[in-house]
Coordinates of C-alpha atoms in Angstrom, one line a residue:
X738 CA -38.6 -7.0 25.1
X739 CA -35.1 -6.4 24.3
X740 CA -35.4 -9.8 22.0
X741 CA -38.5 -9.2 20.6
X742 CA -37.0 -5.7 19.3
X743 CA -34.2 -7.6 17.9
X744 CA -36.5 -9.7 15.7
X745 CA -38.8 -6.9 14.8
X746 CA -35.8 -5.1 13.2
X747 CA -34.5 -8.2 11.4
X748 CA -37.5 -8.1 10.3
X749 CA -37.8 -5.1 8.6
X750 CA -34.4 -5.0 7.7
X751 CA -35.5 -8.2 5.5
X752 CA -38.9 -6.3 4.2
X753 CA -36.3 -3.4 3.5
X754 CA -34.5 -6.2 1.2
X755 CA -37.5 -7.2 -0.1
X756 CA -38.5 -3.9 -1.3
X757 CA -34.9 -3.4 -2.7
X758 CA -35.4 -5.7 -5.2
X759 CA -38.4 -5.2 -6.7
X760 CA -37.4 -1.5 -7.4
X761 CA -33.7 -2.4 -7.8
X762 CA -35.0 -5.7 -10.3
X763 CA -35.5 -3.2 -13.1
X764 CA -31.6 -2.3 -13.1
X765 CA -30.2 -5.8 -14.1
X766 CA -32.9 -7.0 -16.9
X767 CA -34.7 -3.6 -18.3
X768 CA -32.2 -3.4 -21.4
X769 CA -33.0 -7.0 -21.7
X770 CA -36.1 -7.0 -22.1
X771 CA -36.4 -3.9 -23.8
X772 CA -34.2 -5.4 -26.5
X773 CA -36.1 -8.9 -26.5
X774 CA -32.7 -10.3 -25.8
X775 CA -34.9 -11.7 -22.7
X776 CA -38.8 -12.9 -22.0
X777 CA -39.4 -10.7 -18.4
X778 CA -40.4 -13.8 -16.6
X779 CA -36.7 -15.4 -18.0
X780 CA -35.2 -12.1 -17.1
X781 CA -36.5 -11.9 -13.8
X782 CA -35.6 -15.3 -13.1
X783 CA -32.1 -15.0 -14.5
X784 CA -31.7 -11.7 -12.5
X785 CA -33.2 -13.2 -8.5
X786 CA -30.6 -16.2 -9.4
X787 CA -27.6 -14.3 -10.0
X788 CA -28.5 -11.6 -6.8
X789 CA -28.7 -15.0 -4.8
X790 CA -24.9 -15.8 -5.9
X791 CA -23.7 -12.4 -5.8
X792 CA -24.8 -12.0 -2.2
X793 CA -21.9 -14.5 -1.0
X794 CA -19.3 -13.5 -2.9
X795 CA -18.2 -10.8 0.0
X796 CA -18.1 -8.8 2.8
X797 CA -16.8 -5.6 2.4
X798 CA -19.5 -3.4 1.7
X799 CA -21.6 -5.2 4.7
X800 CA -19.0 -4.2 6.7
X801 CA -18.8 -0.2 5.8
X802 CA -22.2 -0.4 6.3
X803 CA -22.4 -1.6 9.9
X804 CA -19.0 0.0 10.9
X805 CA -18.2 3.1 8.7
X806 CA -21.6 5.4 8.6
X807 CA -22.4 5.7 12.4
X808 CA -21.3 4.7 15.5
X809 CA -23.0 1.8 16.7
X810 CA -25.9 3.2 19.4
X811 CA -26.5 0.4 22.4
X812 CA -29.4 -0.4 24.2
X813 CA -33.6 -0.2 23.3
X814 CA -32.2 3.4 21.8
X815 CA -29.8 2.0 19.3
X816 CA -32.6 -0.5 18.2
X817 CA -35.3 1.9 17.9
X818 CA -32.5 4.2 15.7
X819 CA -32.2 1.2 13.6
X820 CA -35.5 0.7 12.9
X821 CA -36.4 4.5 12.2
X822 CA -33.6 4.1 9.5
X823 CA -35.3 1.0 7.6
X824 CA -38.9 2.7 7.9
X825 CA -37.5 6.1 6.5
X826 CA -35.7 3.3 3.5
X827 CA -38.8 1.7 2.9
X828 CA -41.5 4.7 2.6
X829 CA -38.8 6.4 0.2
X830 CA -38.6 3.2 -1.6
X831 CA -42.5 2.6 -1.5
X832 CA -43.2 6.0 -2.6
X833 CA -40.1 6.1 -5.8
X834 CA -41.8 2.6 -6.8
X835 CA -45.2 3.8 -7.1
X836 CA -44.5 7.1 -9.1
X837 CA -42.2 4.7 -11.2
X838 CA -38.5 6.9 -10.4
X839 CA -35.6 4.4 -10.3
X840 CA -34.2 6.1 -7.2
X841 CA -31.5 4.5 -5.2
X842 CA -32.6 2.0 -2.6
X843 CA -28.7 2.4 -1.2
X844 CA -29.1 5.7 -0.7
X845 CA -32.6 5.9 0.8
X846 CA -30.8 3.0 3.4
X847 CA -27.8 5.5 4.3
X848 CA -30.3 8.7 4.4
X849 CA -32.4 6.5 7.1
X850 CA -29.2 5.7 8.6
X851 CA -28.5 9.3 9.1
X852 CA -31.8 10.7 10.1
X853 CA -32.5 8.6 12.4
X854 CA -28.9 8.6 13.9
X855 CA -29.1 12.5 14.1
X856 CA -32.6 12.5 15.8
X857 CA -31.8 9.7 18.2
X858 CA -28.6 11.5 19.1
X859 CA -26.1 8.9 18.2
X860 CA -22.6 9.9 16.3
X861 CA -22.5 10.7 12.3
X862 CA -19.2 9.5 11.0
X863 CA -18.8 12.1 8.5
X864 CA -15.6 11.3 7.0
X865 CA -17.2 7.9 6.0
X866 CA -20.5 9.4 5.0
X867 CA -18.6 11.2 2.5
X868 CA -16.2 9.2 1.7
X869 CA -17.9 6.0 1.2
X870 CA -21.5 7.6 0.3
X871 CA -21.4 10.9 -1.0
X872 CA -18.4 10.9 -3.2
X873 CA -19.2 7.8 -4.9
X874 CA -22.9 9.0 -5.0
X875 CA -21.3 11.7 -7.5
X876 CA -18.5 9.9 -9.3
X877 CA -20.2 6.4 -10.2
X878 CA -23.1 8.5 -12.3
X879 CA -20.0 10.3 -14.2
X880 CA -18.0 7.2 -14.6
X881 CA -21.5 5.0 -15.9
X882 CA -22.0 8.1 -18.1
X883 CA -18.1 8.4 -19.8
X884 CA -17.5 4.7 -19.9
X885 CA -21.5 4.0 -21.3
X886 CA -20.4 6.3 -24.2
X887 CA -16.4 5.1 -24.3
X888 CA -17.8 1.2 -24.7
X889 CA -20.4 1.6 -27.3
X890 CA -18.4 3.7 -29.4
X891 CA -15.9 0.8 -29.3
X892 CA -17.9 -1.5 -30.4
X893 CA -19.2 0.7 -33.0
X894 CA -16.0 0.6 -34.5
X895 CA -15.1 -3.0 -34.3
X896 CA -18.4 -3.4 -35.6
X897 CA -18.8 -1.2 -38.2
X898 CA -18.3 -3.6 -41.1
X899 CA -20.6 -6.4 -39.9
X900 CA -24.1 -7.6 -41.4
X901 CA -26.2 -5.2 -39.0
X902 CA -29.0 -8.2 -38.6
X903 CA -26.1 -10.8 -37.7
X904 CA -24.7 -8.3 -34.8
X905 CA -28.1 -7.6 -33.4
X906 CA -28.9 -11.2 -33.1
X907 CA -24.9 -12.0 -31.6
X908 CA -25.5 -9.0 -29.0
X909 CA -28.9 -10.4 -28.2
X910 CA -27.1 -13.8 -26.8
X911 CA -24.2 -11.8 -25.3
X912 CA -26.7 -9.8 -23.4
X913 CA -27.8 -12.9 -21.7
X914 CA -24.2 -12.5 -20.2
X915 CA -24.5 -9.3 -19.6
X916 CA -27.6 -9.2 -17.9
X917 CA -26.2 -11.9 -15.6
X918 CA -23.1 -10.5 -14.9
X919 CA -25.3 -6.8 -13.9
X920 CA -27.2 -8.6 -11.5
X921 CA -24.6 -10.6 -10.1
X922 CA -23.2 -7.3 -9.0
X923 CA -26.0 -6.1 -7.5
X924 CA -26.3 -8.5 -5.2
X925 CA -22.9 -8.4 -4.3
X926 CA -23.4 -4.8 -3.6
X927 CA -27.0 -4.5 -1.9
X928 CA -27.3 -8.1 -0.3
X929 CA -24.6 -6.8 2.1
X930 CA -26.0 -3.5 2.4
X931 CA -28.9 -4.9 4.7
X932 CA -26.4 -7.5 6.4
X933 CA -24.6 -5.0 8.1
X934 CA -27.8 -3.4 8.9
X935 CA -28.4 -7.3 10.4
X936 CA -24.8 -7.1 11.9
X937 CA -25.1 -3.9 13.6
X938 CA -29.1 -5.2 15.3
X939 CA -26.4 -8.4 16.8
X940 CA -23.8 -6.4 17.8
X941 CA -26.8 -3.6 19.9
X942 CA -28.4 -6.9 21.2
X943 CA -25.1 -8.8 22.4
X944 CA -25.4 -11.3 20.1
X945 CA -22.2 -10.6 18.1
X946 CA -19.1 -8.0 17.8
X947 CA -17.7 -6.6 14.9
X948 CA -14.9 -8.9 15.1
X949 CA -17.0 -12.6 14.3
X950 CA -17.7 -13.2 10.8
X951 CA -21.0 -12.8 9.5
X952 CA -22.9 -15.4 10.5
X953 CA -24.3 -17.9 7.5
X954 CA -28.4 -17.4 8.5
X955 CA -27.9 -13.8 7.9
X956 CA -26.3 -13.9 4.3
X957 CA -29.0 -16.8 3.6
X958 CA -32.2 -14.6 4.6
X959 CA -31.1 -11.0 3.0
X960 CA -30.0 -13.0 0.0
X961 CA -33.2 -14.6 -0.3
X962 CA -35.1 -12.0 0.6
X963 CA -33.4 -9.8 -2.6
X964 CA -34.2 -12.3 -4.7
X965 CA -37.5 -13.1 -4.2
X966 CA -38.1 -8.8 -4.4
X967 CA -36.6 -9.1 -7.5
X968 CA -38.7 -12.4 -8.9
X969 CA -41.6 -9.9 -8.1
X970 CA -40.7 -7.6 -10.3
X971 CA -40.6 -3.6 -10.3
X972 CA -42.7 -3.2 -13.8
X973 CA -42.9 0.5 -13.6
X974 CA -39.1 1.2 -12.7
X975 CA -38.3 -1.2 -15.7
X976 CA -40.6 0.8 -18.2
X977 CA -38.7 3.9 -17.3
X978 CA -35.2 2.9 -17.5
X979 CA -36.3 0.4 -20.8
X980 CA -38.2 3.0 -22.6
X981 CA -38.4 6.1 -21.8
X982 CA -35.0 7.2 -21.5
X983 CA -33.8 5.9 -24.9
X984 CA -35.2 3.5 -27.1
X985 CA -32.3 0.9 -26.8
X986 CA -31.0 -2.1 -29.1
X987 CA -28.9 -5.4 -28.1
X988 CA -25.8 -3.4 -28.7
X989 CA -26.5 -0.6 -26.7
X990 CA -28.0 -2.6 -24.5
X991 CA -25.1 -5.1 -23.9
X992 CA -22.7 -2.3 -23.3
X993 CA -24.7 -0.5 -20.7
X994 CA -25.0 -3.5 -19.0
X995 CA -21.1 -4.5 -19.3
X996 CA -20.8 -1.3 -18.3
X997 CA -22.7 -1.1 -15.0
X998 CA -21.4 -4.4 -13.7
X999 CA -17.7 -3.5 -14.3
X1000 CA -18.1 -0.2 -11.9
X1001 CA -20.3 -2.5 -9.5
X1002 CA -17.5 -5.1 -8.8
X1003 CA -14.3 -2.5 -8.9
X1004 CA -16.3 -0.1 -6.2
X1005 CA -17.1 -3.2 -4.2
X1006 CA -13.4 -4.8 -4.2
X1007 CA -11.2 -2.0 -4.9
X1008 CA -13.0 1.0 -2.9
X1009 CA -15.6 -1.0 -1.0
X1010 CA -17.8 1.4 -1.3
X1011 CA -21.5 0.6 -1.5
X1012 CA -22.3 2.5 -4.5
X1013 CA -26.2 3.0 -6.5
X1014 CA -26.7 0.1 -8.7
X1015 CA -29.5 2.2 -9.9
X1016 CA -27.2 5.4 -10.6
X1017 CA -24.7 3.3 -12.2
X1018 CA -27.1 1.5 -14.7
X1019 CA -28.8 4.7 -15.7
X1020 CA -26.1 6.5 -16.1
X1021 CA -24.5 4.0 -18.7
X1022 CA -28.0 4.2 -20.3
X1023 CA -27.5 7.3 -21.3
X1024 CA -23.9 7.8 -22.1
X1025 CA -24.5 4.5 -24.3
X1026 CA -27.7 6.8 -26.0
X1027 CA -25.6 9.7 -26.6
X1028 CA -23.1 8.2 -29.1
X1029 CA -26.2 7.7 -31.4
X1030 CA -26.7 11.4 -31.0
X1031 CA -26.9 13.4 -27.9
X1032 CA -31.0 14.1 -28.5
X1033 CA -31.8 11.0 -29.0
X1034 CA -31.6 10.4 -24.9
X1035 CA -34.9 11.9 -23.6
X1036 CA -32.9 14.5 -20.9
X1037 CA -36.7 16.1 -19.6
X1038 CA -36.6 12.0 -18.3
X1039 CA -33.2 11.9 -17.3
X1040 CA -33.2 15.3 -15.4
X1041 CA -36.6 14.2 -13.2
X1042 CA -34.4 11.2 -12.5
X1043 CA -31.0 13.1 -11.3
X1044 CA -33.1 15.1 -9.1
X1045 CA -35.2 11.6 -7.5
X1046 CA -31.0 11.0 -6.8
X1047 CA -30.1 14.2 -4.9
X1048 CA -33.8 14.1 -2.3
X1049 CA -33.6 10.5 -2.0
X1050 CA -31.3 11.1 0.7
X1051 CA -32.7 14.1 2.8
X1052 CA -36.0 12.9 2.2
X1053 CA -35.3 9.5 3.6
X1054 CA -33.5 10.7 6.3
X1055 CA -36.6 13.3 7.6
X1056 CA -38.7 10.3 7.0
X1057 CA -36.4 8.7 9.3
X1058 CA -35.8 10.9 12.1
X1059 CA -40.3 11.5 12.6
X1060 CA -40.0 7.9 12.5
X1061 CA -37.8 7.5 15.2
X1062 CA -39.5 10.6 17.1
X1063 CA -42.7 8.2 17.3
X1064 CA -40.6 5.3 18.1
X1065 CA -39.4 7.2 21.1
X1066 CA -42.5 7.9 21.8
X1067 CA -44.3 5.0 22.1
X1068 CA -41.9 2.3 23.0
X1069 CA -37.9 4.3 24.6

């Protein structure tokens, strides 16, 4: 029994990935292809490619994950807690997908985490909730927003006397880059979000401790598993954050992008935080829109999405905790 939980939960935790990156896809290529810099099927490839690399180039946010949110429950109880926090992920994620809300996949992970912890009865660590989650959960959407504006209006100034045809076809290669360089981030950051979720199911089981490295399978299957979500595509997340937030161009487009990879790899190496690739991208998005003017973002848009970022959490962590209330139920 006790191995047939442990696989279950793998499981999930790799449907969880799965789901990540088909609503998570969007973030990397939607200025892409909203700018024709990129075909979709080109961008989508480009994008599952670079999560695949990005996924092995460390371990620090896996490890805040598994070590730094809650203490690690033991037994059938800890597994069941673990699996009511990737059903409470998913549901959030399934639900934010279909009503097209680029919500954060991270987020909804950490609010399962939570919710189920608290309903199963197993320690919060608050200082690392709030340190690694909830802070950065606050500052990243500032820092995408400032630096968004700080970078285009940069480039609007070293630009400002070139042919505007020969820039926009320039910033249409260099988004190419861009692009790359936004989705090699995110799976540096949410690969290793579900491999310490993987981590922590070994070290409940008695497969592993905290102390052994990660073990090569598990980076192989969440990294896969991101990339083939994001190969399937989230259309409806990519409409909003391509469309109806601004109407952007390659320019704007490049330096949201430059933008949102820049915060994903200092949080991830400096702080090693597991911050919202989906805050940080559509945050940049719309400083980057307000140096053309400040109406010319669509606010009613961004506003609907701000508030999908501050329920995500609660709302996946109620989800959570019922779903670790039936779990208990049936099967503890």
């Amino acid at each position: 029994m006790d191995t047939f939980a442990l696989v279950v939960t793998i499981l999930v935790a790799l449907f969880f990935t799965y789901t990540n990156g088909f609503h998570d896809s969007a973030n990397a290529i939607a200025t892409s292809v909203s700018t024709r810099a990129l075909t979709p099927r080109a961008a989508l490839a480009m994008a599952a490619v670079m999560n695949l690399a990005g996924a092995f180039l460390g371990n620090e946010v896996a490890k805040t994950v598994s070590e730094g949110l809650i203490e690690t429950p033991h037994g059938s109880k800890g597994m069941g807690i673990l699996f009511a926090a990737l059903v409470g992920a998913i549901v959030w994620n399934l639900v934010t997908w279909y009503f097209g809300l680029p919500s954060s996949s991270s987020h909804a992970l950490f609010g399962g985490l939570v919710g189920a912890a608290l309903a199963g009865g197993s320690e919060v660590i608050w200082h690392g909730v709030v340190e690694k989650v909830v802070i950065p959960m606050f500052v990243s959407p500032f820092v995408g927003l400032i630096v968004g504006y700080l970078v285009m209006t940069a480039i609007m100034w070293i630009f400002r006397r070139a042919n505007p045809h020969k820039a926009k076809r320039g910033f249409r290669i260099a988004q190419t880059v861009s692009a790359a360089g936004m989705a090699l981030g995110h799976g540096l950051q949410d690969a290793q979000k579900t491999m310490g979720i993987v981590v922590m199911a070994l070290v409940i089981s008695g497969h592993q401790t905290y102390g052994d490295p990660i073990p090569v399978w598990v980076k192989i299957a969440c990294a896969v598993m991101l990339s083939l979500g994001t190969y399937a595509g989230g259309w409806r997340i990519m409409r909003t954050l391509g469309r109806k937030i601004i109407e952007l161009d390659p320019p704007q487009g490049f330096a949201a992008e430059t933008t949102g990879a820049a915060i994903m790899f200092t949080t991830a190496y400096l702080f090693k935080a597991p911050v919202s690739t989906t805050h940080v991208i559509t945050s940049a998005i719309m400083g980057v829109g307000a140096t053309k003017r400040v109406n010319a973002v669509r606010w009613g848009v961004a506003k609907n999405i701000v508030l999908g970022w501050f329920i995500t959490m609660p709302a996946a962590a109620i989800v959570a905790a019922c779903s670790y209330g039936l779990v208990n139920l049936l099967f503890l």
